Coordinates of C-alpha atoms in Angstrom, one line a residue:
X1167 CA -38.0 66.8 -14.0
X1168 CA -34.7 67.9 -13.7
X1169 CA -34.3 66.8 -10.2
X1170 CA -35.4 63.2 -10.9
X1171 CA -33.1 63.1 -14.0
X1172 CA -30.0 63.9 -12.1
X1173 CA -31.0 61.5 -9.0
X1174 CA -31.2 58.6 -11.9
X1175 CA -28.1 59.7 -13.3
X1176 CA -26.4 59.5 -10.0
X1177 CA -28.1 56.2 -9.0
X1178 CA -26.8 54.9 -12.0
X1179 CA -23.3 56.0 -11.6
X1180 CA -23.2 54.6 -8.2
X1181 CA -24.3 51.0 -9.2
X1182 CA -21.8 51.3 -12.0
X1183 CA -18.8 52.2 -10.1
X1184 CA -20.1 49.7 -7.2
X1185 CA -20.9 47.2 -9.7
X1186 CA -17.6 46.9 -11.5
X1187 CA -15.2 47.2 -8.3
X1188 CA -17.5 45.0 -6.7
X1189 CA -17.2 42.4 -9.4
X1190 CA -13.6 42.4 -9.3
X1191 CA -13.9 41.5 -5.6
X1192 CA -16.5 38.7 -6.1
X1193 CA -14.4 37.0 -9.0
X1194 CA -11.7 36.9 -6.2
X1195 CA -14.1 35.6 -3.9
X1196 CA -13.3 38.3 -1.2
X1197 CA -15.7 38.6 1.7
X1198 CA -17.2 42.0 0.6
X1199 CA -18.4 40.9 -2.8
X1200 CA -20.5 42.3 -5.6
X1201 CA -24.0 42.9 -3.5
X1202 CA -21.8 44.6 -0.5
X1203 CA -19.4 46.8 -2.6
X1204 CA -22.7 48.1 -4.3
X1205 CA -24.4 48.9 -1.1
X1206 CA -21.5 50.7 0.4
X1207 CA -21.7 52.9 -2.6
X1208 CA -25.1 53.5 -2.5
X1209 CA -25.1 54.0 1.5
X1210 CA -22.2 56.6 1.5
X1211 CA -24.0 58.4 -1.5
X1212 CA -27.3 58.5 0.3
X1213 CA -25.6 59.6 3.7
X1214 CA -23.8 62.5 1.9
X1215 CA -27.1 63.3 -0.3
X1216 CA -29.1 63.7 3.0
X1217 CA -26.3 65.5 5.0
X1218 CA -27.0 68.7 3.2
X1219 CA -30.7 68.7 4.2
X1220 CA -30.4 67.0 7.4
X1221 CA -27.4 68.7 9.0
X1222 CA -28.2 72.3 8.3
X1223 CA -25.0 74.4 8.3
X1224 CA -22.8 71.3 9.0
X1225 CA -23.1 69.0 6.5
X1226 CA -19.6 67.8 7.1
X1227 CA -20.8 66.1 10.3
X1228 CA -22.6 63.3 8.6
X1229 CA -19.9 63.0 6.0
X1230 CA -17.3 62.5 9.0
X1231 CA -19.6 59.9 10.6
X1232 CA -19.9 58.0 7.3
X1233 CA -16.1 57.8 7.0
X1234 CA -16.1 56.5 10.8
X1235 CA -18.6 54.2 10.1
X1236 CA -17.1 52.6 7.0
X1237 CA -13.7 52.5 9.2
X1238 CA -15.5 50.0 11.3
X1239 CA -17.0 48.2 8.6
X1240 CA -13.5 48.0 6.9
X1241 CA -11.8 46.8 10.2
X1242 CA -14.4 43.7 10.2
X1243 CA -13.3 42.1 7.0
X1244 CA -9.3 42.4 8.2
X1245 CA -8.5 39.0 10.1
X1246 CA -5.2 37.1 11.1
X1247 CA -4.9 33.6 9.7
X1248 CA -2.4 31.2 8.6
X1249 CA 0.5 33.4 10.2
X1250 CA -0.4 36.4 8.2
X1251 CA -3.1 39.1 8.0
X1252 CA -5.9 39.2 5.4
X1253 CA -8.4 41.4 4.2
X1254 CA -6.5 44.4 4.2
X1255 CA -6.9 45.1 0.4
X1256 CA -10.6 44.4 0.8
X1257 CA -10.8 47.0 3.5
X1258 CA -9.1 49.6 1.7
X1259 CA -11.5 49.0 -1.3
X1260 CA -14.3 49.3 0.9
X1261 CA -13.0 52.8 2.3
X1262 CA -12.4 53.8 -1.4
X1263 CA -15.8 52.9 -2.7
X1264 CA -17.3 54.7 0.0
X1265 CA -15.3 57.9 -1.1
X1266 CA -16.5 57.3 -4.7
X1267 CA -20.2 57.2 -3.4
X1268 CA -19.7 60.6 -1.6
X1269 CA -18.1 62.2 -4.6
X1270 CA -21.0 61.2 -6.8
X1271 CA -23.3 62.9 -4.3
X1272 CA -21.4 66.2 -4.6
X1273 CA -21.3 65.8 -8.3
X1274 CA -17.6 65.4 -8.6
X1275 CA -18.3 63.2 -11.6
X1276 CA -15.2 63.2 -13.5
X1277 CA -13.2 62.8 -10.2
X1278 CA -15.1 59.5 -9.5
X1279 CA -14.7 58.1 -12.8
X1280 CA -11.1 58.8 -12.8
X1281 CA -10.6 57.4 -9.5
X1282 CA -12.8 54.5 -10.2
X1283 CA -10.5 53.5 -13.1
X1284 CA -7.5 54.1 -10.6
X1285 CA -8.9 51.8 -8.3
X1286 CA -9.5 49.0 -10.8
X1287 CA -6.2 49.5 -12.3
X1288 CA -4.9 48.8 -8.8
X1289 CA -7.0 45.9 -8.1
X1290 CA -6.5 44.1 -11.7
X1291 CA -3.2 44.9 -12.7
X1292 CA -1.0 45.6 -10.0
X1293 CA -1.6 42.4 -8.3
X1294 CA 0.8 41.4 -11.3
X1295 CA 3.7 43.9 -10.0
X1296 CA 3.0 42.1 -6.4
X1297 CA 3.6 38.7 -7.9
X1298 CA 6.7 40.1 -9.5
X1299 CA 8.3 41.8 -6.6
X1300 CA 7.5 38.7 -4.3
X1301 CA 9.7 36.6 -7.0
X1302 CA 12.4 38.8 -5.4
X1303 CA 11.7 39.6 -1.9
X1304 CA 8.8 37.4 -0.6
X1305 CA 8.2 37.6 3.3
X1306 CA 6.8 34.6 5.0
X1307 CA 6.1 33.7 8.8
X1308 CA 7.1 30.2 9.1
X1309 CA 6.1 27.8 12.2
X1310 CA 7.8 24.4 12.6
X1311 CA 6.9 22.0 15.6
X1312 CA 9.3 18.9 16.1
X1313 CA 10.0 16.7 18.7
X1314 CA 12.6 18.1 21.1
X1315 CA 16.4 17.6 20.2
X1316 CA 19.0 20.0 21.0
X1317 CA 20.2 22.3 18.4
X1318 CA 17.2 21.3 16.4
X1319 CA 16.1 24.9 15.9
X1320 CA 19.6 25.8 14.8
X1321 CA 19.4 23.1 12.2
X1322 CA 16.5 24.4 10.4
X1323 CA 18.0 28.1 10.5
X1324 CA 21.1 26.4 8.7
X1325 CA 18.4 24.9 6.0
X1326 CA 17.4 28.8 5.5
X1327 CA 21.0 30.1 5.4
X1328 CA 21.6 27.5 2.6
X1329 CA 18.8 28.4 0.7
X1330 CA 19.8 32.2 0.8
X1331 CA 17.2 33.3 3.1
X1332 CA 17.3 36.0 5.5
X1333 CA 15.3 35.3 9.1
X1334 CA 14.4 36.2 12.5
X1335 CA 13.1 33.8 15.2
X1336 CA 10.1 35.5 16.5
X1337 CA 9.1 32.9 19.2
X1338 CA 10.4 29.7 20.8
X1339 CA 8.0 27.6 23.0
X1340 CA 8.4 24.1 24.5
X1341 CA 5.4 22.0 25.4
X1342 CA 5.9 18.5 26.7
X1343 CA 8.3 16.7 24.3
X1344 CA 7.7 19.1 21.6
X1345 CA 9.5 22.3 20.5
X1346 CA 8.1 24.9 18.4
X1347 CA 9.9 27.7 16.6
X1348 CA 8.5 30.7 14.4
X1349 CA 10.7 32.8 12.2
X1350 CA 10.0 35.8 10.2
X1351 CA 11.9 34.8 6.7
X1352 CA 12.6 37.1 3.4
X1353 CA 14.2 35.9 0.1
X1354 CA 13.4 35.2 -3.3
X1355 CA 10.2 33.0 -4.1
X1356 CA 12.7 30.2 -5.4
X1357 CA 14.7 30.2 -2.2
X1358 CA 11.4 30.0 -0.3
X1359 CA 10.4 27.0 -2.3
X1360 CA 13.5 24.9 -1.9
X1361 CA 13.1 25.7 2.1
X1362 CA 9.8 24.4 1.8
X1363 CA 10.7 21.1 0.0
X1364 CA 13.4 20.8 2.3
X1365 CA 11.1 20.7 5.5
X1366 CA 8.4 18.8 3.9
X1367 CA 10.9 15.9 3.5
X1368 CA 12.2 16.3 7.1
X1369 CA 11.1 13.3 9.3
X1370 CA 11.8 15.2 12.4
X1371 CA 9.1 18.0 11.5
X1372 CA 5.6 17.4 13.0
X1373 CA 3.7 20.6 12.0
X1374 CA 4.8 23.1 9.3
X1375 CA 2.9 26.1 8.7
X1376 CA 3.3 29.3 6.6

């Protein structure tokens, strides 16, 4: 009876921890949402529990394979789009949730609860700090496509300087009558907004991505 009671308590903690973290991801419409995070926490818990019985004197082997498998799962939610890499926070959340599931299986309940609170704090509260940091130093990747004219890209760079932005050109290509430039740009959020406004009203610009 004691074993069943312990099992139910552990499974309840798995659902609680995975559900709270998953709810945050679901609220922000992330690729790994409520159900996915719960299943990750449950799966890592089960593998860790079974490892004691299945792996004999080397239970760490299955635990190590869980970490490897979670790495592949996390890599699956990372993608590049809109000139930036997305999904890194979700991948890190998957990795942390798996660790929590393993901790529950090993009966580190206090550690798991404290760590779960820290994960939620990082996801909920630290996003505000990120926005505050971005106001003072925001990094963006800009791509501008225009009909080729001599010194045209230099003109765009001059606009960046006027707005108080620091930049580094990462690529320059010409196709037919068009020329495309890509820059990695750093500066205050207000400076970026001013530059975007200038480019949106620039009639020489055919395409603008960031």
